[in-house]
C-alpha cells in the first residue's frame, strides 16, 4: 500500500509513510503543495478500502486526529424531472 500510494500521488517533495499502529498510517509530505493536493483530491481508496485522511501539526499525537468523515460523490441515473434539484437532494 505504501509504495502504490506514493506512486499514485507522485509528490514532488517526497513522502515517507509509517504505520505507528496497525491500520493507522502516517503520511509525511516534504512539501505543503503535495499534502494539500492529496487532502483536496479525495476520495482516495486502496483495494476497495476507503482512506480517511486528516492533517496534523508537527509534534502532535496522530492518534488524536478525528478520522470519521470523508467527502465523496454519488452519481444517480434516471432521476425523474421533478426531483432534479439541490433542495430535494439535500432533504431526501
mmCIF file of N, CA, C and O in Angstrom:
data_model
loop_
_atom_site.group_PDB
_atom_site.id
_atom_site.type_symbol
_atom_site.label_atom_id
_atom_site.label_comp_id
_atom_site.label_asym_id
_atom_site.label_seq_id
_atom_site.Cartn_x
_atom_site.Cartn_y
_atom_site.Cartn_z
ATOM 1 N N UNK A 1 0.836 -1.178 0.000
ATOM 2 C CA UNK A 1 0.000 0.000 0.000
ATOM 3 C C UNK A 1 0.882 1.243 0.000
ATOM 4 O O UNK A 1 0.626 2.185 -0.740
ATOM 5 N N UNK A 2 1.904 1.246 0.804
ATOM 6 C CA UNK A 2 2.760 2.421 0.905
ATOM 7 C C UNK A 2 3.351 2.795 -0.456
ATOM 8 O O UNK A 2 3.298 3.955 -0.866
ATOM 9 N N UNK A 3 3.897 1.816 -1.150
ATOM 10 C CA UNK A 3 4.531 2.092 -2.437
ATOM 11 C C UNK A 3 3.507 2.492 -3.494
ATOM 12 O O UNK A 3 3.740 3.410 -4.276
ATOM 13 N N UNK A 4 2.355 1.840 -3.509
ATOM 14 C CA UNK A 4 1.340 2.161 -4.513
ATOM 15 C C UNK A 4 0.786 3.565 -4.333
ATOM 16 O O UNK A 4 0.558 4.279 -5.306
ATOM 17 N N UNK A 5 0.545 4.005 -3.096
ATOM 18 C CA UNK A 5 0.031 5.352 -2.875
ATOM 19 C C UNK A 5 1.102 6.397 -3.224
ATOM 20 O O UNK A 5 0.800 7.428 -3.813
ATOM 21 N N UNK A 6 2.338 6.127 -2.875
ATOM 22 C CA UNK A 6 3.418 7.053 -3.229
ATOM 23 C C UNK A 6 3.548 7.163 -4.747
ATOM 24 O O UNK A 6 3.728 8.257 -5.287
ATOM 25 N N UNK A 7 3.416 6.038 -5.449
ATOM 26 C CA UNK A 7 3.469 6.061 -6.918
ATOM 27 C C UNK A 7 2.274 6.808 -7.503
ATOM 28 O O UNK A 7 2.409 7.521 -8.494
ATOM 29 N N UNK A 8 1.114 6.659 -6.903
ATOM 30 C CA UNK A 8 -0.092 7.331 -7.393
ATOM 31 C C UNK A 8 -0.012 8.834 -7.166
ATOM 32 O O UNK A 8 -0.315 9.624 -8.057
ATOM 33 N N UNK A 9 0.382 9.247 -5.980
ATOM 34 C CA UNK A 9 0.412 10.666 -5.637
ATOM 35 C C UNK A 9 1.605 11.389 -6.259
ATOM 36 O O UNK A 9 1.553 12.578 -6.490
ATOM 37 N N UNK A 10 2.722 10.709 -6.469
ATOM 38 C CA UNK A 10 3.944 11.282 -7.040
ATOM 39 C C UNK A 10 4.299 12.645 -6.443
ATOM 40 O O UNK A 10 4.361 13.646 -7.154
ATOM 41 N N UNK A 11 4.514 12.717 -5.150
ATOM 42 C CA UNK A 11 4.811 14.013 -4.527
ATOM 43 C C UNK A 11 6.146 14.583 -5.011
ATOM 44 O O UNK A 11 7.147 13.862 -5.060
ATOM 45 N N UNK A 12 6.142 15.860 -5.361
ATOM 46 C CA UNK A 12 7.362 16.489 -5.876
ATOM 47 C C UNK A 12 8.435 16.632 -4.794
ATOM 48 O O UNK A 12 9.618 16.612 -5.084
ATOM 49 N N UNK A 13 8.009 16.748 -3.545
ATOM 50 C CA UNK A 13 8.955 16.911 -2.450
ATOM 51 C C UNK A 13 9.313 15.615 -1.755
ATOM 52 O O UNK A 13 10.133 15.590 -0.860
ATOM 53 N N UNK A 14 8.664 14.522 -2.136
ATOM 54 C CA UNK A 14 8.914 13.239 -1.498
ATOM 55 C C UNK A 14 7.921 12.948 -0.393
ATOM 56 O O UNK A 14 7.169 13.831 0.043
ATOM 57 N N UNK A 15 7.925 11.697 0.048
ATOM 58 C CA UNK A 15 6.988 11.251 1.075
ATOM 59 C C UNK A 15 7.602 10.085 1.834
ATOM 60 O O UNK A 15 8.348 9.288 1.268
ATOM 61 N N UNK A 16 7.315 10.020 3.127
ATOM 62 C CA UNK A 16 7.598 8.817 3.911
ATOM 63 C C UNK A 16 6.278 8.376 4.525
ATOM 64 O O UNK A 16 5.426 9.208 4.860
ATOM 65 N N UNK A 17 6.101 7.069 4.636
ATOM 66 C CA UNK A 17 4.853 6.519 5.165
ATOM 67 C C UNK A 17 5.207 5.539 6.271
ATOM 68 O O UNK A 17 5.928 4.574 6.045
ATOM 69 N N UNK A 18 4.712 5.821 7.464
ATOM 70 C CA UNK A 18 4.931 4.951 8.621
ATOM 71 C C UNK A 18 3.605 4.359 9.060
ATOM 72 O O UNK A 18 2.540 4.903 8.752
ATOM 73 N N UNK A 19 3.668 3.268 9.797
ATOM 74 C CA UNK A 19 2.475 2.633 10.367
ATOM 75 C C UNK A 19 2.703 2.475 11.870
ATOM 76 O O UNK A 19 3.117 1.427 12.344
ATOM 77 N N UNK A 20 2.418 3.567 12.648
ATOM 78 C CA UNK A 20 2.701 3.510 14.084
ATOM 79 C C UNK A 20 1.901 2.440 14.817
ATOM 80 O O UNK A 20 2.387 1.870 15.795
ATOM 81 N N UNK A 21 0.685 2.194 14.389
ATOM 82 C CA UNK A 21 -0.128 1.085 14.905
ATOM 83 C C UNK A 21 -0.836 0.464 13.705
ATOM 84 O O UNK A 21 -1.030 1.137 12.681
ATOM 85 N N UNK A 22 -1.232 -0.808 13.782
ATOM 86 C CA UNK A 22 -1.889 -1.436 12.630
ATOM 87 C C UNK A 22 -3.109 -0.636 12.163
ATOM 88 O O UNK A 22 -3.905 -0.161 12.977
ATOM 89 N N UNK A 23 -3.218 -0.460 10.867
ATOM 90 C CA UNK A 23 -4.287 0.239 10.146
ATOM 91 C C UNK A 23 -4.260 1.753 10.307
ATOM 92 O O UNK A 23 -5.139 2.431 9.803
ATOM 93 N N UNK A 24 -3.260 2.318 10.977
ATOM 94 C CA UNK A 24 -3.097 3.772 11.058
ATOM 95 C C UNK A 24 -1.781 4.115 10.378
ATOM 96 O O UNK A 24 -0.712 3.682 10.813
ATOM 97 N N UNK A 25 -1.883 4.862 9.294
ATOM 98 C CA UNK A 25 -0.700 5.220 8.522
ATOM 99 C C UNK A 25 -0.422 6.704 8.693
ATOM 100 O O UNK A 25 -1.338 7.520 8.713
ATOM 101 N N UNK A 26 0.835 7.043 8.778
ATOM 102 C CA UNK A 26 1.267 8.418 8.926
ATOM 103 C C UNK A 26 2.025 8.792 7.651
ATOM 104 O O UNK A 26 3.108 8.273 7.387
ATOM 105 N N UNK A 27 1.401 9.662 6.848
ATOM 106 C CA UNK A 27 1.999 10.125 5.597
ATOM 107 C C UNK A 27 2.712 11.438 5.877
ATOM 108 O O UNK A 27 2.081 12.408 6.285
ATOM 109 N N UNK A 28 4.008 11.473 5.662
ATOM 110 C CA UNK A 28 4.775 12.695 5.875
ATOM 111 C C UNK A 28 5.181 13.231 4.513
ATOM 112 O O UNK A 28 6.033 12.659 3.831
ATOM 113 N N UNK A 29 4.554 14.345 4.119
ATOM 114 C CA UNK A 29 4.891 15.006 2.860
ATOM 115 C C UNK A 29 5.948 16.062 3.147
ATOM 116 O O UNK A 29 5.856 16.791 4.128
ATOM 117 N N UNK A 30 6.912 16.178 2.255
ATOM 118 C CA UNK A 30 8.002 17.126 2.456
ATOM 119 C C UNK A 30 7.756 18.455 1.754
ATOM 120 O O UNK A 30 8.603 19.338 1.812
ATOM 121 N N UNK A 31 6.602 18.605 1.123
ATOM 122 C CA UNK A 31 6.227 19.876 0.512
ATOM 123 C C UNK A 31 4.740 20.097 0.750
ATOM 124 O O UNK A 31 3.922 19.203 0.506
ATOM 125 N N UNK A 32 4.364 21.274 1.230
ATOM 126 C CA UNK A 32 2.971 21.584 1.576
ATOM 127 C C UNK A 32 2.039 21.419 0.382
ATOM 128 O O UNK A 32 0.887 21.009 0.537
ATOM 129 N N UNK A 33 2.523 21.708 -0.824
ATOM 130 C CA UNK A 33 1.692 21.580 -2.021
ATOM 131 C C UNK A 33 1.265 20.125 -2.224
ATOM 132 O O UNK A 33 0.123 19.847 -2.590
ATOM 133 N N UNK A 34 2.164 19.195 -1.953
ATOM 134 C CA UNK A 34 1.839 17.773 -2.087
ATOM 135 C C UNK A 34 0.745 17.375 -1.103
ATOM 136 O O UNK A 34 -0.216 16.691 -1.460
ATOM 137 N N UNK A 35 0.900 17.802 0.137
ATOM 138 C CA UNK A 35 -0.098 17.463 1.153
ATOM 139 C C UNK A 35 -1.461 18.054 0.797
ATOM 140 O O UNK A 35 -2.481 17.358 0.869
ATOM 141 N N UNK A 36 -1.493 19.299 0.394
ATOM 142 C CA UNK A 36 -2.767 19.939 0.050
ATOM 143 C C UNK A 36 -3.423 19.262 -1.149
ATOM 144 O O UNK A 36 -4.634 19.072 -1.173
ATOM 145 N N UNK A 37 -2.631 18.865 -2.133
ATOM 146 C CA UNK A 37 -3.187 18.201 -3.317
ATOM 147 C C UNK A 37 -3.827 16.864 -2.934
ATOM 148 O O UNK A 37 -4.910 16.534 -3.388
ATOM 149 N N UNK A 38 -3.180 16.114 -2.064
ATOM 150 C CA UNK A 38 -3.732 14.829 -1.632
ATOM 151 C C UNK A 38 -4.983 15.035 -0.779
ATOM 152 O O UNK A 38 -6.007 14.385 -0.985
ATOM 153 N N UNK A 39 -4.919 15.967 0.183
ATOM 154 C CA UNK A 39 -6.081 16.205 1.043
ATOM 155 C C UNK A 39 -7.275 16.735 0.260
ATOM 156 O O UNK A 39 -8.424 16.403 0.563
ATOM 157 N N UNK A 40 -7.031 17.560 -0.747
ATOM 158 C CA UNK A 40 -8.126 18.131 -1.540
ATOM 159 C C UNK A 40 -8.564 17.231 -2.682
ATOM 160 O O UNK A 40 -9.567 17.518 -3.333
ATOM 161 N N UNK A 41 -7.836 16.164 -2.940
ATOM 162 C CA UNK A 41 -8.145 15.294 -4.071
ATOM 163 C C UNK A 41 -8.918 14.048 -3.697
ATOM 164 O O UNK A 41 -9.021 13.133 -4.498
ATOM 165 N N UNK A 42 -9.451 14.013 -2.476
ATOM 166 C CA UNK A 42 -10.163 12.809 -2.065
ATOM 167 C C UNK A 42 -11.452 12.647 -2.845
ATOM 168 O O UNK A 42 -11.891 13.586 -3.483
ATOM 169 N N UNK A 43 -12.064 11.534 -2.891
ATOM 170 C CA UNK A 43 -11.793 10.373 -2.035
ATOM 171 C C UNK A 43 -10.662 9.502 -2.578
ATOM 172 O O UNK A 43 -10.490 9.359 -3.783
ATOM 173 N N UNK A 44 -9.901 8.939 -1.683
ATOM 174 C CA UNK A 44 -8.831 8.016 -2.017
ATOM 175 C C UNK A 44 -9.194 6.647 -1.459
ATOM 176 O O UNK A 44 -9.801 6.537 -0.399
ATOM 177 N N UNK A 45 -8.805 5.611 -2.188
ATOM 178 C CA UNK A 45 -9.034 4.259 -1.683
ATOM 179 C C UNK A 45 -7.877 3.380 -2.099
ATOM 180 O O UNK A 45 -7.129 3.698 -3.013
ATOM 181 N N UNK A 46 -7.765 2.277 -1.406
ATOM 182 C CA UNK A 46 -6.750 1.270 -1.719
ATOM 183 C C UNK A 46 -7.410 -0.090 -1.621
ATOM 184 O O UNK A 46 -7.937 -0.450 -0.555
ATOM 185 N N UNK A 47 -7.430 -0.812 -2.729
ATOM 186 C CA UNK A 47 -8.022 -2.147 -2.795
ATOM 187 C C UNK A 47 -9.412 -2.182 -2.163
ATOM 188 O O UNK A 47 -9.712 -2.988 -1.282
ATOM 189 N N UNK A 48 -10.255 -1.245 -2.595
ATOM 190 C CA UNK A 48 -11.652 -1.131 -2.176
ATOM 191 C C UNK A 48 -11.827 -0.737 -0.709
ATOM 192 O O UNK A 48 -12.891 -0.902 -0.132
ATOM 193 N N UNK A 49 -10.788 -0.204 -0.096
ATOM 194 C CA UNK A 49 -10.864 0.304 1.271
ATOM 195 C C UNK A 49 -10.703 1.813 1.225
ATOM 196 O O UNK A 49 -9.723 2.330 0.663
ATOM 197 N N UNK A 50 -11.634 2.534 1.811
ATOM 198 C CA UNK A 50 -11.605 3.991 1.831
ATOM 199 C C UNK A 50 -10.471 4.475 2.731
ATOM 200 O O UNK A 50 -10.283 3.965 3.841
ATOM 201 N N UNK A 51 -9.701 5.432 2.234
ATOM 202 C CA UNK A 51 -8.680 6.080 3.064
ATOM 203 C C UNK A 51 -9.285 7.361 3.618
ATOM 204 O O UNK A 51 -9.725 8.223 2.864
ATOM 205 N N UNK A 52 -9.322 7.476 4.912
ATOM 206 C CA UNK A 52 -9.819 8.683 5.567
ATOM 207 C C UNK A 52 -8.597 9.454 6.042
ATOM 208 O O UNK A 52 -7.822 8.955 6.851
ATOM 209 N N UNK A 53 -8.431 10.653 5.489
ATOM 210 C CA UNK A 53 -7.216 11.426 5.741
ATOM 211 C C UNK A 53 -7.492 12.638 6.620
ATOM 212 O O UNK A 53 -8.564 13.218 6.583
ATOM 213 N N UNK A 54 -6.504 13.014 7.382
ATOM 214 C CA UNK A 54 -6.560 14.224 8.187
ATOM 215 C C UNK A 54 -5.161 14.788 8.311
ATOM 216 O O UNK A 54 -4.180 14.093 8.054
ATOM 217 N N UNK A 55 -5.055 16.049 8.682
ATOM 218 C CA UNK A 55 -3.748 16.697 8.818
ATOM 219 C C UNK A 55 -3.430 16.901 10.289
ATOM 220 O O UNK A 55 -4.312 17.178 11.096
ATOM 221 N N UNK A 56 -2.152 16.757 10.618
ATOM 222 C CA UNK A 56 -1.692 17.046 11.980
ATOM 223 C C UNK A 56 -0.486 17.964 11.897
ATOM 224 O O UNK A 56 0.204 18.011 10.883
ATOM 225 N N UNK A 57 -0.229 18.672 12.957
ATOM 226 C CA UNK A 57 0.948 19.538 13.033
ATOM 227 C C UNK A 57 2.092 18.747 13.647
ATOM 228 O O UNK A 57 1.880 17.774 14.382
ATOM 229 N N UNK A 58 3.309 19.172 13.348
ATOM 230 C CA UNK A 58 4.488 18.505 13.905
ATOM 231 C C UNK A 58 4.400 18.433 15.421
ATOM 232 O O UNK A 58 4.020 19.398 16.073
ATOM 233 N N UNK A 59 4.737 17.291 15.960
ATOM 234 C CA UNK A 59 4.752 17.112 17.399
ATOM 235 C C UNK A 59 3.428 16.698 18.007
ATOM 236 O O UNK A 59 3.354 16.401 19.189
ATOM 237 N N UNK A 60 2.356 16.695 17.225
ATOM 238 C CA UNK A 60 1.038 16.301 17.737
ATOM 239 C C UNK A 60 0.872 14.791 17.650
ATOM 240 O O UNK A 60 1.490 14.122 16.833
ATOM 241 N N UNK A 61 0.011 14.257 18.484
ATOM 242 C CA UNK A 61 -0.242 12.817 18.534
ATOM 243 C C UNK A 61 -1.177 12.411 17.388
ATOM 244 O O UNK A 61 -2.322 12.851 17.355
ATOM 245 N N UNK A 62 -0.727 11.566 16.463
ATOM 246 C CA UNK A 62 -1.588 11.171 15.347
ATOM 247 C C UNK A 62 -2.814 10.371 15.780
ATOM 248 O O UNK A 62 -3.814 10.334 15.075
ATOM 249 N N UNK A 63 -2.773 9.774 16.944
ATOM 250 C CA UNK A 63 -3.930 9.008 17.439
ATOM 251 C C UNK A 63 -5.106 9.914 17.811
ATOM 252 O O UNK A 63 -6.220 9.439 17.984
ATOM 253 N N UNK A 64 -4.855 11.220 17.952
ATOM 254 C CA UNK A 64 -5.907 12.143 18.354
ATOM 255 C C UNK A 64 -6.608 12.828 17.170
ATOM 256 O O UNK A 64 -7.539 13.596 17.363
ATOM 257 N N UNK A 65 -6.155 12.535 15.944
ATOM 258 C CA UNK A 65 -6.781 13.119 14.754
ATOM 259 C C UNK A 65 -8.121 12.431 14.523
ATOM 260 O O UNK A 65 -8.203 11.202 14.506
ATOM 261 N N UNK A 66 -9.179 13.222 14.381
ATOM 262 C CA UNK A 66 -10.503 12.664 14.131
ATOM 263 C C UNK A 66 -10.591 12.197 12.688
ATOM 264 O O UNK A 66 -10.479 12.992 11.761
ATOM 265 N N UNK A 67 -10.773 10.906 12.512
ATOM 266 C CA UNK A 67 -10.867 10.306 11.183
ATOM 267 C C UNK A 67 -12.237 9.644 11.051
ATOM 268 O O UNK A 67 -12.359 8.426 11.082
ATOM 269 N N UNK A 68 -13.268 10.469 10.929
ATOM 270 C CA UNK A 68 -14.617 9.914 10.889
ATOM 271 C C UNK A 68 -15.438 10.421 9.708
ATOM 272 O O UNK A 68 -16.595 10.049 9.564
ATOM 273 N N UNK A 69 -14.857 11.269 8.866
ATOM 274 C CA UNK A 69 -15.602 11.792 7.714
ATOM 275 C C UNK A 69 -14.736 11.762 6.468
ATOM 276 O O UNK A 69 -13.519 11.925 6.538
ATOM 277 N N UNK A 70 -15.400 11.559 5.332
ATOM 278 C CA UNK A 70 -14.725 11.633 4.046
ATOM 279 C C UNK A 70 -15.729 12.151 3.018
ATOM 280 O O UNK A 70 -16.919 11.813 3.078
ATOM 281 N N UNK A 71 -15.271 13.018 2.131
ATOM 282 C CA UNK A 71 -16.131 13.518 1.067
ATOM 283 C C UNK A 71 -16.108 12.545 -0.098
ATOM 284 O O UNK A 71 -15.056 11.992 -0.432
ATOM 285 N N UNK A 72 -17.254 12.330 -0.722
ATOM 286 C CA UNK A 72 -17.273 11.549 -1.948
ATOM 287 C C UNK A 72 -18.504 11.912 -2.753
ATOM 288 O O UNK A 72 -19.460 12.484 -2.241
ATOM 289 N N UNK A 73 -18.444 11.608 -4.027
ATOM 290 C CA UNK A 73 -19.521 11.914 -4.958
ATOM 291 C C UNK A 73 -20.387 10.677 -5.154
ATOM 292 O O UNK A 73 -19.897 9.561 -5.160
ATOM 293 N N UNK A 74 -21.676 10.918 -5.341
ATOM 294 C CA UNK A 74 -22.610 9.855 -5.674
ATOM 295 C C UNK A 74 -23.283 10.250 -6.979
ATOM 296 O O UNK A 74 -23.782 11.368 -7.118
ATOM 297 N N UNK A 75 -23.281 9.355 -7.933
ATOM 298 C CA UNK A 75 -23.932 9.623 -9.208
ATOM 299 C C UNK A 75 -25.194 8.773 -9.304
ATOM 300 O O UNK A 75 -25.147 7.562 -9.110
ATOM 301 N N UNK A 76 -26.312 9.422 -9.563
ATOM 302 C CA UNK A 76 -27.598 8.736 -9.643
ATOM 303 C C UNK A 76 -28.166 8.944 -11.035
ATOM 304 O O UNK A 76 -28.221 10.069 -11.530
ATOM 305 N N UNK A 77 -28.597 7.876 -11.646
ATOM 306 C CA UNK A 77 -29.138 7.925 -13.002
ATOM 307 C C UNK A 77 -30.658 7.827 -12.988
ATOM 308 O O UNK A 77 -31.252 7.284 -12.051
ATOM 309 N N UNK A 78 -31.282 8.329 -14.041
ATOM 310 C CA UNK A 78 -32.724 8.219 -14.283
ATOM 311 C C UNK A 78 -33.566 8.842 -13.168
ATOM 312 O O UNK A 78 -34.539 8.266 -12.702
ATOM 313 N N UNK A 79 -33.178 10.034 -12.723
ATOM 314 C CA UNK A 79 -33.961 10.754 -11.722
ATOM 315 C C UNK A 79 -35.126 11.438 -12.436
ATOM 316 O O UNK A 79 -34.927 12.114 -13.443
ATOM 317 N N UNK A 80 -36.355 11.281 -11.928
ATOM 318 C CA UNK A 80 -37.496 11.965 -12.545
ATOM 319 C C UNK A 80 -37.278 13.479 -12.541
ATOM 320 O O UNK A 80 -36.662 14.038 -11.615
ATOM 321 N N UNK A 81 -37.784 14.154 -13.561
ATOM 322 C CA UNK A 81 -37.548 15.587 -13.766
ATOM 323 C C UNK A 81 -37.862 16.418 -12.524
ATOM 324 O O UNK A 81 -37.105 17.280 -12.134
ATOM 325 N N UNK A 82 -38.952 16.186 -11.852
ATOM 326 C CA UNK A 82 -39.338 16.980 -10.698
ATOM 327 C C UNK A 82 -38.442 16.810 -9.486
ATOM 328 O O UNK A 82 -38.547 17.554 -8.518
ATOM 329 N N UNK A 83 -37.538 15.832 -9.506
ATOM 330 C CA UNK A 83 -36.662 15.553 -8.366
ATOM 331 C C UNK A 83 -35.225 16.010 -8.598
ATOM 332 O O UNK A 83 -34.354 15.766 -7.791
ATOM 333 N N UNK A 84 -34.971 16.701 -9.700
ATOM 334 C CA UNK A 84 -33.614 17.146 -10.034
ATOM 335 C C UNK A 84 -33.358 18.542 -9.491
ATOM 336 O O UNK A 84 -33.214 19.506 -10.233
ATOM 337 N N UNK A 85 -33.300 18.668 -8.171
ATOM 338 C CA UNK A 85 -32.985 19.958 -7.568
ATOM 339 C C UNK A 85 -32.092 19.739 -6.349
ATOM 340 O O UNK A 85 -32.091 18.673 -5.744
ATOM 341 N N UNK A 86 -31.378 20.759 -6.003
ATOM 342 C CA UNK A 86 -30.487 20.681 -4.842
ATOM 343 C C UNK A 86 -31.298 20.472 -3.567
ATOM 344 O O UNK A 86 -30.902 19.713 -2.691
ATOM 345 N N UNK A 87 -32.443 21.131 -3.456
ATOM 346 C CA UNK A 87 -33.274 21.023 -2.250
ATOM 347 C C UNK A 87 -33.729 19.573 -2.052
ATOM 348 O O UNK A 87 -33.629 19.020 -0.949
ATOM 349 N N UNK A 88 -34.206 18.935 -3.100
ATOM 350 C CA UNK A 88 -34.645 17.543 -2.994
ATOM 351 C C UNK A 88 -33.473 16.635 -2.627
ATOM 352 O O UNK A 88 -33.573 15.771 -1.773
ATOM 353 N N UNK A 89 -32.327 16.860 -3.267
ATOM 354 C CA UNK A 89 -31.154 16.040 -2.994
ATOM 355 C C UNK A 89 -30.671 16.163 -1.557
ATOM 356 O O UNK A 89 -30.248 15.185 -0.949
ATOM 357 N N UNK A 90 -30.731 17.352 -0.995
ATOM 358 C CA UNK A 90 -30.257 17.551 0.369
ATOM 359 C C UNK A 90 -31.245 17.051 1.416
ATOM 360 O O UNK A 90 -30.859 16.686 2.515
ATOM 361 N N UNK A 91 -32.531 17.036 1.091
ATOM 362 C CA UNK A 91 -33.545 16.651 2.065
ATOM 363 C C UNK A 91 -33.988 15.197 1.984
ATOM 364 O O UNK A 91 -34.741 14.747 2.827
ATOM 365 N N UNK A 92 -33.565 14.493 0.987
ATOM 366 C CA UNK A 92 -34.016 13.098 0.842
ATOM 367 C C UNK A 92 -32.829 12.235 0.795
ATOM 368 O O UNK A 92 -32.321 11.456 0.653
#
